[in-house]
Coordinates of C-alpha atoms in Angstrom, one line a residue:
M257 CA 9.8 2.4 4.7
V258 CA 6.4 1.9 2.7
L259 CA 7.8 4.0 -0.8
N260 CA 4.7 4.6 -2.6
K261 CA 5.6 6.3 -5.9
K262 CA 3.7 9.2 -6.6
S263 CA 3.7 10.1 -2.9
S264 CA -0.1 11.0 -1.8
N265 CA 1.8 14.9 -1.4
F266 CA 1.6 14.8 -4.6
A267 CA -1.2 13.2 -6.1
P268 CA -3.0 13.6 -9.6
D269 CA -6.0 15.4 -7.8
F270 CA -5.1 19.0 -9.6
K271 CA -8.0 21.1 -11.3
E272 CA -7.9 21.3 -15.1
T273 CA -6.0 24.3 -15.0
D274 CA -4.1 26.4 -18.7
F275 CA -1.1 26.2 -17.5
K276 CA 1.5 29.3 -19.2
M277 CA 4.4 28.5 -16.7
N278 CA 7.4 26.3 -18.4
I279 CA 8.0 23.2 -17.2
T280 CA 11.3 21.4 -18.4
K281 CA 13.3 18.0 -16.8
E282 CA 17.4 17.3 -17.3
N283 CA 18.0 13.7 -16.2
V284 CA 20.7 13.3 -14.0
D285 CA 21.4 9.7 -15.1
A286 CA 18.2 6.6 -15.2
L287 CA 17.4 6.7 -12.0
N288 CA 18.0 10.4 -11.2
A289 CA 15.7 13.6 -12.6
V290 CA 16.0 17.2 -12.2
V291 CA 12.5 19.3 -12.6
K292 CA 12.4 23.2 -13.1
V293 CA 9.0 25.1 -12.8
D294 CA 9.3 28.4 -13.9
I295 CA 6.8 31.0 -13.3
V296 CA 6.0 34.8 -14.2
A297 CA 3.9 37.8 -12.7
D298 CA 1.3 36.8 -15.9
D299 CA 0.9 32.9 -14.7
Y300 CA -0.2 34.7 -11.0
K301 CA -1.1 37.8 -11.6
E302 CA -4.9 37.5 -13.2
K303 CA -5.6 35.4 -9.3
V304 CA -4.6 37.6 -7.1
T305 CA -5.9 40.5 -8.9
K306 CA -8.9 39.0 -8.1
I307 CA -8.3 37.6 -4.4
L308 CA -7.4 41.2 -3.3
N309 CA -10.5 43.1 -4.8
D310 CA -12.3 39.9 -2.6
Y311 CA -10.2 41.7 0.6
R312 CA -11.2 45.0 -1.1
K313 CA -14.5 44.8 -0.1
T314 CA -14.6 43.2 3.0
A315 CA -11.6 44.7 4.3
N316 CA -12.7 46.5 7.7
I317 CA -10.4 48.6 8.3
P318 CA -10.7 52.5 9.8
G319 CA -11.4 55.6 8.8
F320 CA -12.3 54.0 6.0
R321 CA -15.9 52.7 5.0
K322 CA -16.3 49.0 4.3
G323 CA -15.6 48.5 -0.1
N324 CA -13.9 51.8 -0.2
V325 CA -10.7 51.0 1.4
P326 CA -7.7 51.9 -1.6
M327 CA -6.7 48.9 -3.2
G328 CA -2.6 50.7 -2.5
M329 CA -3.8 50.0 1.0
V330 CA -4.5 46.4 0.5
K331 CA -1.4 45.4 -1.8
K332 CA 0.6 46.6 0.7
Q333 CA -1.1 45.1 2.6
Y334 CA -2.0 42.0 1.9
G335 CA -0.3 41.9 -1.8
K336 CA 2.8 39.8 -1.0
S337 CA 1.4 37.0 1.3
V338 CA -1.5 36.8 -1.5
M339 CA 1.4 36.5 -3.2
I340 CA 2.8 33.3 -2.1
D341 CA -0.1 31.7 -1.5
E342 CA -1.4 32.0 -5.3
V343 CA 2.5 30.9 -6.7
N344 CA 2.8 28.0 -4.5
K345 CA -0.3 26.6 -5.0
L346 CA -0.2 26.6 -8.8
L347 CA 3.6 25.7 -8.2
Q348 CA 1.6 21.8 -7.1
E349 CA -0.6 22.1 -9.4
S350 CA 1.6 22.0 -12.2
L351 CA 4.3 20.4 -11.3
N352 CA 1.2 17.1 -10.1
K353 CA -0.2 17.9 -13.4
F354 CA 3.3 16.9 -14.8
L355 CA 4.2 14.0 -13.3
V356 CA 1.3 12.6 -15.0
E357 CA 0.9 13.4 -18.3
E358 CA 4.7 13.1 -18.6
K359 CA 4.2 9.1 -16.6
L360 CA 7.2 9.5 -14.6
D361 CA 7.2 7.4 -12.9
I362 CA 8.8 8.1 -9.6
L363 CA 9.9 7.3 -6.1
G364 CA 9.1 9.0 -2.8
N365 CA 8.5 12.7 -2.9
P366 CA 9.8 15.3 -5.4
L367 CA 12.4 17.4 -3.0
P368 CA 12.7 21.2 -3.3
K369 CA 16.2 22.4 -4.5
V370 CA 17.6 25.3 -2.3
N371 CA 18.4 28.1 -3.5
E372 CA 20.1 30.7 -2.3
N373 CA 19.0 33.3 -4.1
F374 CA 15.5 33.2 -4.2
S375 CA 14.0 36.1 -3.3
W376 CA 9.1 36.7 -3.0
D377 CA 9.9 40.5 -4.1
S378 CA 10.8 39.5 -8.1
E379 CA 7.9 38.8 -10.4
Q380 CA 8.9 35.8 -12.2
F381 CA 9.9 32.5 -9.7
S382 CA 12.0 29.6 -10.9
F383 CA 11.5 26.4 -8.3
E384 CA 14.1 23.0 -8.8
F385 CA 13.1 19.5 -7.9
E386 CA 14.9 16.6 -7.4
L387 CA 12.5 13.3 -8.3
G388 CA 13.8 9.6 -7.7
L389 CA 12.4 7.9 -10.2
A390 CA 11.8 4.1 -10.8
P391 CA 14.3 1.2 -12.0
E392 CA 12.8 -0.3 -15.2
F393 CA 14.1 -4.3 -15.0
D394 CA 12.3 -7.5 -15.4
V395 CA 10.9 -10.5 -13.5
D396 CA 12.2 -13.8 -13.9
L397 CA 9.5 -16.3 -12.4
K398 CA 11.5 -19.3 -13.1
S399 CA 14.5 -18.8 -12.5
K400 CA 14.6 -20.6 -8.9
K401 CA 12.9 -23.5 -7.2
V402 CA 11.2 -22.2 -4.5
K403 CA 10.7 -24.6 -1.1
Q404 CA 7.0 -24.9 -0.4
Y405 CA 5.4 -27.4 2.1
N406 CA 2.2 -29.7 2.3
I407 CA 1.2 -29.6 5.9
V408 CA -0.2 -33.0 6.5
A409 CA -2.1 -33.4 9.8
T410 CA -1.3 -37.3 11.4
D411 CA -2.6 -40.0 13.3
E412 CA -1.2 -38.9 16.4
L413 CA -2.5 -35.4 15.6
I414 CA -5.9 -36.5 14.7
E415 CA -5.5 -39.4 17.8
K416 CA -4.5 -36.5 20.0
E417 CA -7.9 -33.7 19.2
V418 CA -10.2 -36.6 19.2
E419 CA -8.6 -37.5 23.2
N420 CA -8.9 -33.3 23.5
I421 CA -13.2 -33.3 22.5
Q422 CA -13.3 -36.0 24.9
S423 CA -12.0 -34.3 27.4
R424 CA -13.5 -31.3 26.8
Y425 CA -17.0 -32.5 26.7
G426 CA -16.5 -35.5 29.6
N427 CA -17.7 -34.7 32.9
V428 CA -15.6 -33.7 36.3
I429 CA -15.1 -35.7 38.5
T430 CA -14.2 -34.6 42.0
Q431 CA -11.5 -37.0 43.7
E432 CA -10.7 -36.7 47.9
V433 CA -6.9 -38.1 46.5
A434 CA -4.6 -36.9 43.7
E435 CA -3.6 -39.2 40.8
E436 CA -1.5 -39.2 37.6
H437 CA -4.4 -38.4 35.8
S438 CA -5.6 -35.5 38.1
N439 CA -5.9 -32.3 37.6
V440 CA -5.3 -30.3 40.9
T441 CA -5.6 -26.8 41.3
G442 CA -3.3 -25.0 44.0
T443 CA -0.9 -21.4 44.6
F444 CA 2.6 -21.5 43.8
V445 CA 4.0 -18.8 46.0
N446 CA 7.2 -17.9 46.6
E447 CA 8.2 -13.9 48.3
E448 CA 11.9 -13.6 47.4
K449 CA 10.2 -14.0 44.3
E450 CA 7.1 -12.6 44.2
I451 CA 5.3 -15.2 43.0
N452 CA 1.6 -16.2 44.1
K453 CA -0.1 -17.3 41.4
K454 CA -3.3 -20.2 41.6
A455 CA -2.9 -22.3 38.4
T456 CA -4.5 -25.4 37.7
F457 CA -2.2 -28.5 35.6
L458 CA -2.2 -32.1 35.2
V459 CA 0.1 -34.0 38.2
N460 CA 1.5 -36.2 34.8
D461 CA 2.6 -32.5 33.1
L462 CA 5.1 -31.9 35.5
K463 CA 8.7 -33.7 34.3
G464 CA 10.1 -36.6 36.2
K465 CA 8.5 -39.2 38.3
K466 CA 10.4 -37.4 41.4
N467 CA 8.3 -34.4 41.1
E468 CA 5.3 -36.8 40.7
K469 CA 5.4 -38.8 43.6
K470 CA 5.0 -35.8 45.8
L471 CA 1.7 -34.7 44.3
I472 CA 0.4 -38.1 44.6
G473 CA -1.7 -39.3 46.8
T474 CA -2.1 -35.7 47.8
K475 CA -5.2 -33.8 49.8
V476 CA -6.7 -30.5 49.5
G477 CA -4.8 -28.7 52.1
D478 CA -1.6 -30.7 52.1
V479 CA 1.0 -28.6 50.9
V480 CA 4.2 -29.9 49.2
E481 CA 7.8 -27.7 48.1
L482 CA 8.3 -28.3 44.0
E483 CA 11.4 -27.1 43.3
T484 CA 11.0 -25.0 39.7
K485 CA 13.8 -25.8 37.5
K486 CA 12.9 -28.1 35.5
L487 CA 9.1 -28.7 37.1
F488 CA 7.8 -29.3 34.0
A489 CA 8.7 -30.4 30.3
D490 CA 8.0 -27.3 28.7
D491 CA 9.8 -24.2 30.3
H492 CA 7.0 -21.8 28.7
K493 CA 4.6 -24.2 30.8
L494 CA 6.0 -22.8 34.0
E495 CA 5.9 -19.2 32.3
Q496 CA 2.1 -19.8 31.8
I497 CA 2.0 -21.5 35.7
L498 CA 3.8 -19.3 37.5
G499 CA 3.1 -16.0 35.9
V500 CA 6.8 -14.8 34.9
S501 CA 8.0 -13.7 32.2
H502 CA 9.4 -15.6 29.5
D503 CA 13.3 -14.4 30.1
E504 CA 12.4 -16.1 33.9
A505 CA 11.2 -18.7 33.2
H506 CA 13.7 -20.2 31.0
D507 CA 16.9 -19.8 33.8
L508 CA 14.4 -19.8 37.4
D509 CA 15.7 -22.1 40.0
V510 CA 14.3 -21.7 43.0
K511 CA 12.2 -23.7 45.5
V512 CA 7.9 -22.9 46.2
T513 CA 5.8 -24.1 48.1
F514 CA 2.3 -25.0 46.7
T515 CA -1.4 -25.4 48.1
V516 CA -3.4 -28.0 47.2
E517 CA -6.9 -26.1 46.5
E518 CA -8.9 -28.8 44.5
I519 CA -8.2 -32.4 42.9
N520 CA -10.8 -33.8 40.2
V521 CA -10.0 -36.3 36.6
T522 CA -11.7 -35.8 33.8
E523 CA -14.1 -38.5 32.5
K524 CA -14.1 -38.7 28.5
A525 CA -17.0 -38.2 26.7
E526 CA -18.2 -41.3 24.7
L527 CA -17.6 -40.9 21.1
D528 CA -21.2 -41.6 20.0
Q529 CA -23.8 -40.1 18.0
E530 CA -24.8 -37.5 21.1
L531 CA -21.2 -36.3 21.5
F532 CA -21.5 -35.6 17.5
E533 CA -24.5 -33.7 17.3
K534 CA -23.0 -31.5 20.3
L535 CA -19.8 -30.9 17.5
F536 CA -21.3 -31.0 14.1
A537 CA -25.3 -29.1 14.2
D538 CA -25.9 -30.5 10.8
G539 CA -26.1 -33.9 11.4
S540 CA -22.1 -34.3 8.8
V541 CA -20.5 -36.5 11.2
K542 CA -22.0 -39.6 11.8
T543 CA -19.2 -41.9 13.2
V544 CA -15.6 -42.1 14.7
T545 CA -14.2 -42.0 11.3
D546 CA -16.6 -39.1 10.6
L547 CA -15.0 -37.6 13.1
K548 CA -11.6 -38.2 12.8
D549 CA -11.8 -37.0 8.5
K550 CA -13.2 -34.0 9.6
I551 CA -10.7 -33.0 12.2
K552 CA -7.6 -33.8 9.3
E553 CA -10.1 -31.9 6.9
D554 CA -9.9 -28.5 9.4
A555 CA -6.7 -28.7 10.5
E556 CA -5.4 -29.1 7.2
K557 CA -7.1 -25.6 5.8
Q558 CA -5.3 -24.5 8.8
F559 CA -2.2 -25.3 8.3
Q560 CA -2.4 -24.0 4.3
Q561 CA -2.6 -20.5 5.6
Q562 CA 0.5 -21.7 7.2
A563 CA 2.4 -23.0 4.5
D564 CA 0.8 -20.1 2.4
Q565 CA 2.9 -17.8 4.4
Q566 CA 5.5 -19.5 4.2
L567 CA 5.3 -19.9 0.9
L568 CA 5.2 -16.1 0.3
N569 CA 7.5 -15.5 2.6
S570 CA 10.3 -17.6 0.5
V571 CA 8.8 -16.5 -2.7
T572 CA 9.7 -12.4 -1.8
E573 CA 12.9 -14.5 -0.3
T574 CA 13.7 -15.4 -3.7
L575 CA 12.7 -12.9 -6.1
V576 CA 14.4 -10.2 -4.0
E577 CA 17.4 -11.9 -4.1
N578 CA 17.3 -12.8 -7.7
T579 CA 16.0 -10.1 -9.4
K580 CA 18.7 -7.1 -10.4
F581 CA 18.2 -3.0 -10.4
D582 CA 19.3 -0.1 -9.3
L583 CA 17.9 2.1 -7.0
P584 CA 18.3 6.2 -6.7
K585 CA 19.8 5.5 -3.5
E586 CA 21.4 8.8 -2.1
F587 CA 17.8 10.2 -3.3
L588 CA 16.0 7.8 -1.2
Q589 CA 18.5 8.3 1.4
K590 CA 18.0 12.6 1.0
W591 CA 14.2 12.1 1.6
L592 CA 13.6 9.5 4.5
Q593 CA 15.6 13.1 6.4
T594 CA 11.5 14.4 5.7
A595 CA 9.4 11.8 5.1
G596 CA 7.5 10.8 8.2
E597 CA 6.8 12.8 11.8
K598 CA 10.1 13.1 13.0
Q599 CA 12.9 14.4 10.8
L600 CA 15.7 12.0 10.6
T601 CA 18.9 12.7 10.8
A602 CA 22.1 12.2 7.4
E603 CA 23.7 9.0 9.9
E604 CA 19.9 7.6 11.1
A605 CA 18.2 8.1 7.6
V606 CA 20.9 5.9 6.5
A607 CA 20.4 3.5 9.2
E608 CA 16.1 3.7 7.9
Y609 CA 17.2 3.2 4.3
E610 CA 19.4 0.5 5.2
K611 CA 16.9 -1.6 7.5
S612 CA 14.4 -1.2 4.7
E613 CA 15.5 -1.2 1.3
K614 CA 15.1 -5.2 1.2
G615 CA 11.2 -4.8 2.3
L616 CA 11.7 -1.3 -1.1
R617 CA 12.9 -4.0 -4.0
Y618 CA 10.1 -6.4 -2.7
Q619 CA 7.4 -3.5 -3.0
L620 CA 8.7 -2.6 -6.3
I621 CA 8.9 -6.2 -8.1
E622 CA 5.0 -7.2 -7.0
G623 CA 4.0 -3.6 -8.1
K624 CA 5.3 -4.8 -10.8
I625 CA 4.1 -8.3 -10.8
M626 CA 1.2 -7.2 -10.3
K627 CA 0.7 -4.7 -13.2
D628 CA 2.5 -6.9 -15.9
N629 CA -0.2 -9.8 -14.9
D630 CA -3.2 -7.6 -14.6
I631 CA -3.7 -8.5 -10.6
K632 CA -5.1 -6.3 -9.1
L633 CA -9.1 -5.9 -7.2
D634 CA -12.2 -4.4 -7.5
Y635 CA -14.2 -2.7 -4.0
A636 CA -16.8 -6.0 -5.1
E637 CA -14.5 -8.2 -4.4
L638 CA -13.2 -6.5 -0.9
T639 CA -16.5 -6.8 -0.2
D640 CA -17.6 -10.2 -0.7
Y641 CA -13.9 -10.6 1.1
A642 CA -14.9 -8.6 4.0
K643 CA -18.5 -10.4 4.8
G644 CA -16.3 -14.2 4.6
F645 CA -14.9 -13.1 7.4
I646 CA -18.6 -11.7 8.7
R647 CA -20.6 -15.6 8.4
I648 CA -17.5 -16.9 10.5
Q649 CA -17.8 -14.9 13.2
M650 CA -21.5 -14.6 13.2
A651 CA -21.7 -18.9 13.1
Q652 CA -19.1 -18.6 15.7
F653 CA -22.3 -17.0 17.9
G654 CA -25.0 -19.4 16.8
N655 CA -26.1 -17.2 13.4
A656 CA -25.4 -20.2 11.1
N657 CA -27.6 -18.0 8.2
P658 CA -27.3 -13.9 8.5
E659 CA -29.3 -12.0 5.6
E660 CA -27.6 -11.0 3.1
K661 CA -29.0 -7.1 3.4
E662 CA -27.4 -8.0 7.4
L663 CA -23.8 -9.0 6.0
D664 CA -23.8 -6.1 3.6
E665 CA -24.6 -3.3 6.4
I666 CA -21.9 -4.8 8.7
A667 CA -19.2 -4.5 5.5
G668 CA -19.7 -1.6 5.1
R669 CA -18.9 -0.5 8.0
I670 CA -15.4 -2.4 8.5
L671 CA -15.3 -1.0 4.8
S672 CA -15.5 2.5 6.1
N673 CA -12.4 2.3 8.3
Q674 CA -9.4 3.3 6.8
D675 CA -7.2 0.8 9.0
E676 CA -9.8 -2.1 8.5
A677 CA -10.2 -2.1 5.2
R678 CA -6.5 -1.6 4.6
R679 CA -5.7 -4.8 6.3
L680 CA -8.4 -6.9 4.8
Q681 CA -7.0 -5.7 1.7
E682 CA -3.7 -6.4 2.3
Q683 CA -5.2 -9.8 2.8
L684 CA -6.9 -10.4 0.0
M685 CA -4.4 -9.0 -2.2
S686 CA -1.6 -11.4 -1.0
Q687 CA -4.1 -14.5 -1.5
K688 CA -4.3 -13.6 -5.2
L689 CA -0.6 -13.2 -5.4
V690 CA -0.1 -16.9 -3.5
T691 CA -2.4 -18.0 -6.0
F692 CA -0.5 -16.7 -9.2
F693 CA 2.7 -17.3 -7.9
K694 CA 1.2 -21.4 -7.2
G695 CA 0.3 -21.5 -11.3
N696 CA 3.0 -19.2 -12.1
M697 CA 7.0 -20.7 -10.0
K698 CA 9.1 -23.9 -10.0
F699 CA 8.4 -25.5 -6.3
D700 CA 10.3 -28.2 -4.2
T701 CA 7.6 -29.2 -1.9
K702 CA 8.0 -31.4 1.2
E703 CA 5.5 -32.8 3.0
V704 CA 5.7 -32.3 6.5
S705 CA 3.9 -33.2 10.0
Y706 CA 2.4 -29.8 11.7
E707 CA 5.6 -30.8 14.5
D708 CA 8.2 -30.4 11.5
F709 CA 7.2 -27.9 9.2
I710 CA 7.0 -25.3 12.8
K711 CA 10.8 -27.3 14.0
E712 CA 11.7 -26.9 10.4
V713 CA 10.7 -23.1 9.1
Y714 CA 11.4 -21.3 12.6
N715 CA 13.1 -23.9 14.4
V716 CA 11.2 -24.8 17.5
D717 CA 11.2 -27.9 18.5
K718 CA 7.1 -28.4 19.6
K719 CA 7.9 -32.1 20.1

């Protein structure tokens, strides 16, 4: 549940009108109120008369010339529906204006109260709306330390990336016979499980010497039988190689035939100036040390993004846990029944509220932090942020220095898409909040490798 305070259905887009009707608010408690709007004939009669006069000028009714239809007939045919339309317009405009002028911080939309005795046959009307009021609270940013990770690129990770680069830019040499470090391409088949999948893998990716021995020494056209259970050290590799589902990969225990179709080995590229220039045309890397420094810098930039996301998640949990306030629970559950495209039952609304309450609480906390600390962004900032993404993408396609006019045009097209603009806005605001939190909260900082970060935060062992 994303709950916009002062919801768009009651946005302050009213026209400047001299409303005469009487509007009053009665507080039920600190989180609930009722607004009563009284409308009398003088509030809408003039507008209704004008519209009916316009109808009279254009109405085509058999037996009467255009413009000469008796007003009584026009009133009888159109009067009630026009009056209802004008009262409803007046009601929403006046309610919008009242909420803004009174600076009421509401949650959800005003909910109309049912009046069993209501009748459109009257000339004066009373409407009542229930309001859910946003709670008042303070946010203590320094009461509890938050876990923060500083992810470093280890020597092991850097060496592995150097080897990957050498393999990617190396020469592929066809082999007659498969060896331990050979790349083998072939087709796995098991009729019972409907497996028929072509795949490429390193012989030493197989788990256990028994499986390796079955492939070492094979030639193109040879067929070997393998067991899927513990075939690879990582079950996710089996999922990719055999094209089975994630759940199947973990428990798959069948025999498959593998027909060898290609055998080759990659001769690693030399770490020389030719390779450095292929990787970094700007000449920023001239030695192996430079390359390793660059790998470390780029890796830790990417790690920082993940560390910042984890930090934001931890801050969210901490603030929600330590910022106490009540919500108009019953009102919000009632509002949820009609807020979406599909109407919910009372039970479904309760379940939806419980599922989304934590998100709503953080939304209110975040809004207060932004308001109290004047954290906001304007269109120029959003445009610059979008242009940054565009520059990165264009550089990947060889255009490292696009013209500013071109960037402005592309950014304008992207931001004209509401979904894309909202996505970029959320990303930029998250960055601003992370920067704010780093400067205003207490942290328990821990330096870890990327593998240990993944294991500790997501309980996944990448080693």
